[in-house]
XYZ file of N, CA and C in Angstrom:
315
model
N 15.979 10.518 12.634
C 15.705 9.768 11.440
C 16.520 8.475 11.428
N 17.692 8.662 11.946
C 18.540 7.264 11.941
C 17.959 6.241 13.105
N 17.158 6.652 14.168
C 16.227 5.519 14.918
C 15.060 4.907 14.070
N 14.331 5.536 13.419
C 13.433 5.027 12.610
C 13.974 4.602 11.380
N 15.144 4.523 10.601
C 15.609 3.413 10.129
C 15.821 2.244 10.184
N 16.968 2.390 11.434
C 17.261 0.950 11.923
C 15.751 0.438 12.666
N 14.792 0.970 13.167
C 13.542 0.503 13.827
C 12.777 -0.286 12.295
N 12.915 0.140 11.015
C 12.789 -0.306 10.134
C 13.097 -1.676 9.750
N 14.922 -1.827 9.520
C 15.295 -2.509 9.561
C 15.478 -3.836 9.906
N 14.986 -3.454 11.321
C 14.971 -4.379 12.389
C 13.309 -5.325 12.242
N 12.116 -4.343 11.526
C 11.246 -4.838 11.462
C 11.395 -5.867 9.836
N 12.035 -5.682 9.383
C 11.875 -6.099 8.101
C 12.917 -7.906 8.118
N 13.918 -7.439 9.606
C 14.774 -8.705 10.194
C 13.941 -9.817 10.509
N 12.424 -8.897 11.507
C 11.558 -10.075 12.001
C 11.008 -10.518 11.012
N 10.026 -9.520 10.291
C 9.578 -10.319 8.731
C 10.415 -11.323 8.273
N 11.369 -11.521 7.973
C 12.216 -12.398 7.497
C 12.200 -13.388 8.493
N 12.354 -13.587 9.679
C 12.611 -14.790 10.694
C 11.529 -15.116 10.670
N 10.385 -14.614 10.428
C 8.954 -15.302 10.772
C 9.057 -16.398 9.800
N 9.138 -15.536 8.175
C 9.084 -16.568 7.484
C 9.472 -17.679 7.107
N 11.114 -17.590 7.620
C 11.942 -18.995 7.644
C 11.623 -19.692 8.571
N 11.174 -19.206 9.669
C 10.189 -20.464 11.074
C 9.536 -20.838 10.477
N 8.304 -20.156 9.976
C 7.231 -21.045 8.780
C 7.868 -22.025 8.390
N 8.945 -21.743 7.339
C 9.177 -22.808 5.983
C 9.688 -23.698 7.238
N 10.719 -24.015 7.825
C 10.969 -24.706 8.722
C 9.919 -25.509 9.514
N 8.942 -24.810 9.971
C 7.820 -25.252 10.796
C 7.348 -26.677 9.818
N 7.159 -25.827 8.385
C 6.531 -26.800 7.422
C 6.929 -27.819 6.874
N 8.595 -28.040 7.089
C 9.284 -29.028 7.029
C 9.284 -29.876 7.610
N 9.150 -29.405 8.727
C 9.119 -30.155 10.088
C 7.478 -31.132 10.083
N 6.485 -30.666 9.725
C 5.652 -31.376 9.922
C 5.249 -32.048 8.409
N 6.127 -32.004 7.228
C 6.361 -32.854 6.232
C 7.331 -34.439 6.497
N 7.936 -34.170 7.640
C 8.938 -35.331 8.517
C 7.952 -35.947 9.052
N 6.943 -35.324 10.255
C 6.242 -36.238 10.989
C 4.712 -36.210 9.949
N 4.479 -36.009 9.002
C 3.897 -36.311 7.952
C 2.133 -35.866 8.386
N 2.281 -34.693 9.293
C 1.222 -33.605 9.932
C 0.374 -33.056 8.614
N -0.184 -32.466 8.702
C -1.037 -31.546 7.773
C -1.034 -30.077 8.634
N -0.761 -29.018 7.276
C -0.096 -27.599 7.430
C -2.160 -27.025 7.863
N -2.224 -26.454 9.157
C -3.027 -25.806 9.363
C -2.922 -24.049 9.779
N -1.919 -23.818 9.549
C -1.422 -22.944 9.868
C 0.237 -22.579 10.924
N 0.787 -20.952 10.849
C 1.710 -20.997 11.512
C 1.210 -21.254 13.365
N 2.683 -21.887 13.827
C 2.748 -21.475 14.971
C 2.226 -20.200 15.975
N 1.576 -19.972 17.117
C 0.868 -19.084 17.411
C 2.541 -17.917 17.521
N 3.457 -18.311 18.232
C 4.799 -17.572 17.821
C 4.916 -16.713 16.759
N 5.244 -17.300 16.020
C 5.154 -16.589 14.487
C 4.193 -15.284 14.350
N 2.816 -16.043 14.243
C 2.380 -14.663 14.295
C 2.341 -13.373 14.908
N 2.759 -14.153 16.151
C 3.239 -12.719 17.010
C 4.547 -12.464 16.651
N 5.054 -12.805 15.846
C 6.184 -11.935 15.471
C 6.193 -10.926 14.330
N 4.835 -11.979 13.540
C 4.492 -11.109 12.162
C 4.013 -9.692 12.715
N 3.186 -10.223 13.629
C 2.442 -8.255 14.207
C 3.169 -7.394 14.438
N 4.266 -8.294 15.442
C 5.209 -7.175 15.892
C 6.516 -6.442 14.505
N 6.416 -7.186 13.477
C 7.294 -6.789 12.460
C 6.572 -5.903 11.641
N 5.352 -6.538 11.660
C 4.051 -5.411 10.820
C 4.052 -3.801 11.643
N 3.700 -3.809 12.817
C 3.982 -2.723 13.564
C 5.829 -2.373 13.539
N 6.418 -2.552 13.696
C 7.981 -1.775 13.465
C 7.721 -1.288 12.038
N 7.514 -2.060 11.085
C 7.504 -1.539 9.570
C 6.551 0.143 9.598
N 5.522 -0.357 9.935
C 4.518 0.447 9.934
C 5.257 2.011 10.817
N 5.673 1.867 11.473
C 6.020 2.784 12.277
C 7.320 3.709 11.968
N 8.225 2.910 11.183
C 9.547 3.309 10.277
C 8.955 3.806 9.029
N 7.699 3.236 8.085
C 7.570 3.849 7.257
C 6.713 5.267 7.327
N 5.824 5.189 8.645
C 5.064 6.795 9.443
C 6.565 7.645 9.244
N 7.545 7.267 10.298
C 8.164 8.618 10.490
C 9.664 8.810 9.790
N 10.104 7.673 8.825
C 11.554 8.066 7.957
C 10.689 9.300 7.124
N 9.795 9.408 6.526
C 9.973 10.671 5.545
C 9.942 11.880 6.142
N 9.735 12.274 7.122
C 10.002 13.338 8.120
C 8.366 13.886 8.535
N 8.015 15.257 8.614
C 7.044 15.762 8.905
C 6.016 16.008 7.430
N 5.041 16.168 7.549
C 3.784 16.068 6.436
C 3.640 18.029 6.548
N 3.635 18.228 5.501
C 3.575 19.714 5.525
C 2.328 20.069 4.865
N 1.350 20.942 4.874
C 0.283 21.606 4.573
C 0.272 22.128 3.521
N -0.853 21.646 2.796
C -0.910 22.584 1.148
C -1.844 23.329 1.215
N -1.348 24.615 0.684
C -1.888 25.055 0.499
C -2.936 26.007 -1.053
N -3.979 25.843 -0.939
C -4.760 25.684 -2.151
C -4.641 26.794 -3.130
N -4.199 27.854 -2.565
C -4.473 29.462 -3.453
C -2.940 29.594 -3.756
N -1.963 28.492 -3.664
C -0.424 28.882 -3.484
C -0.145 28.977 -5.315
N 0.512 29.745 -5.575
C 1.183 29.689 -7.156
C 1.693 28.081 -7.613
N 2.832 27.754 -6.743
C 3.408 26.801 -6.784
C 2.561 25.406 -7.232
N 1.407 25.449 -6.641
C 0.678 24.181 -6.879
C 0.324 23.806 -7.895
N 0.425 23.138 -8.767
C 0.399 22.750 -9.709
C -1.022 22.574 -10.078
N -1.442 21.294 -9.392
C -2.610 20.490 -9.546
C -3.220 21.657 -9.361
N -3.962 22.712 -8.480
C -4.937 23.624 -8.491
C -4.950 24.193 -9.487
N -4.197 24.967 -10.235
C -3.978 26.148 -10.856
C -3.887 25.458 -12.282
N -4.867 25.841 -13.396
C -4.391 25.434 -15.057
C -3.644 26.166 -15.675
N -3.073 25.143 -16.909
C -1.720 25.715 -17.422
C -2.224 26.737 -18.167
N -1.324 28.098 -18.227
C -1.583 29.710 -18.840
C -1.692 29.136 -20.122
N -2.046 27.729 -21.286
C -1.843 27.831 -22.605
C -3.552 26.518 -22.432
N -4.134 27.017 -22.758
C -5.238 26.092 -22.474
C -5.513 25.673 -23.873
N -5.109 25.959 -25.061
C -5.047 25.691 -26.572
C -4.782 23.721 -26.577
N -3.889 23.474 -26.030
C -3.757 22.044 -25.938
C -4.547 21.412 -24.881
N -5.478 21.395 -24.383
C -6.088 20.607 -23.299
C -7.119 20.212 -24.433
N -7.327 18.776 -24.383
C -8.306 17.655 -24.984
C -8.906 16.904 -24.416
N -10.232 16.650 -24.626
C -10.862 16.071 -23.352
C -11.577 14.892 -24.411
N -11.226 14.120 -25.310
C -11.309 13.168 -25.782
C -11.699 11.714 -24.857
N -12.944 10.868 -24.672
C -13.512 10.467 -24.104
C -14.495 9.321 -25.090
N -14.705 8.164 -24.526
C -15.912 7.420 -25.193
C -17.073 7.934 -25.141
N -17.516 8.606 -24.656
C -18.985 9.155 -24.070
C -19.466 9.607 -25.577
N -18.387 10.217 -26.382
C -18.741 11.059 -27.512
C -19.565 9.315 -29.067
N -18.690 8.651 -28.677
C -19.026 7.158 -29.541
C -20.456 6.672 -29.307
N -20.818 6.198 -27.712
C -21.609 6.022 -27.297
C -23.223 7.013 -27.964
N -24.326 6.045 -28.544
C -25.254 6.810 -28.686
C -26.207 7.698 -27.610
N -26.846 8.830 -27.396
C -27.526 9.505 -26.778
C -29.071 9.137 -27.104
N -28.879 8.157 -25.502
C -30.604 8.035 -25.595
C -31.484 8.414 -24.518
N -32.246 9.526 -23.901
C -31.933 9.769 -22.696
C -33.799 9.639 -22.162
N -34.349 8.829 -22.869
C -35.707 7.949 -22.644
C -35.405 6.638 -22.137
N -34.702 6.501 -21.827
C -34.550 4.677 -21.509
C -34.931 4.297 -20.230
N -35.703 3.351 -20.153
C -36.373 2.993 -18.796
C -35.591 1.991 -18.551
N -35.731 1.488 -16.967
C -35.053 0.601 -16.158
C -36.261 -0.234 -16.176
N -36.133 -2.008 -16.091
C -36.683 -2.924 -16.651
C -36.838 -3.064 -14.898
């Protein structure tokens, strides 16, 4: 876990250098009085490669993906609460008039 941190880290270093080459880049051609068509082909290959480190630190810092399972007690979301007295299903649908002849033009 401490390699895919700093692999993190390190991607989030390039993110950052890309972007100060940009602003720099763009300075630079505010001097020779250029028009901004985009970054340097550089840059973007640094953006990919920072996009991929990120991407890859944020896959594996949370550790392994574990399996739910559907019939488990624990699960919350499957299973409704033992007091079903408070569940309200309050909705616009009920405002809305019922017209159920209506043709499409």
């Amino acid at each position: 876990m401490g390699l895919a941190i700093t692999v993190g880290v390190f991607g989030v270093l390039v993110l950052f250098h890309a972007a100060y080459s940009t602003i720099q880049y763009k300075g630079l051609l505010k001097i020779t009085e250029d028009e901004f068509s985009g970054p340097p082909f550089n840059v973007v290959i640094e953006l990919f490669v920072g996009l991929l480190l990120c991407f890859w630190a944020a896959l594996t810092v949370p550790g392994k993906f574990q399996s739910i399972h559907p019939h488990s007690e624990e699960n919350r979301i499957v299973s409704l609460p033992a007091n079903l007295d408070f569940m309200i299903f309050n909705h616009r649908g009920k405002v809305s008039p019922v017209e159920l002849d209506v043709k499409l033009r």
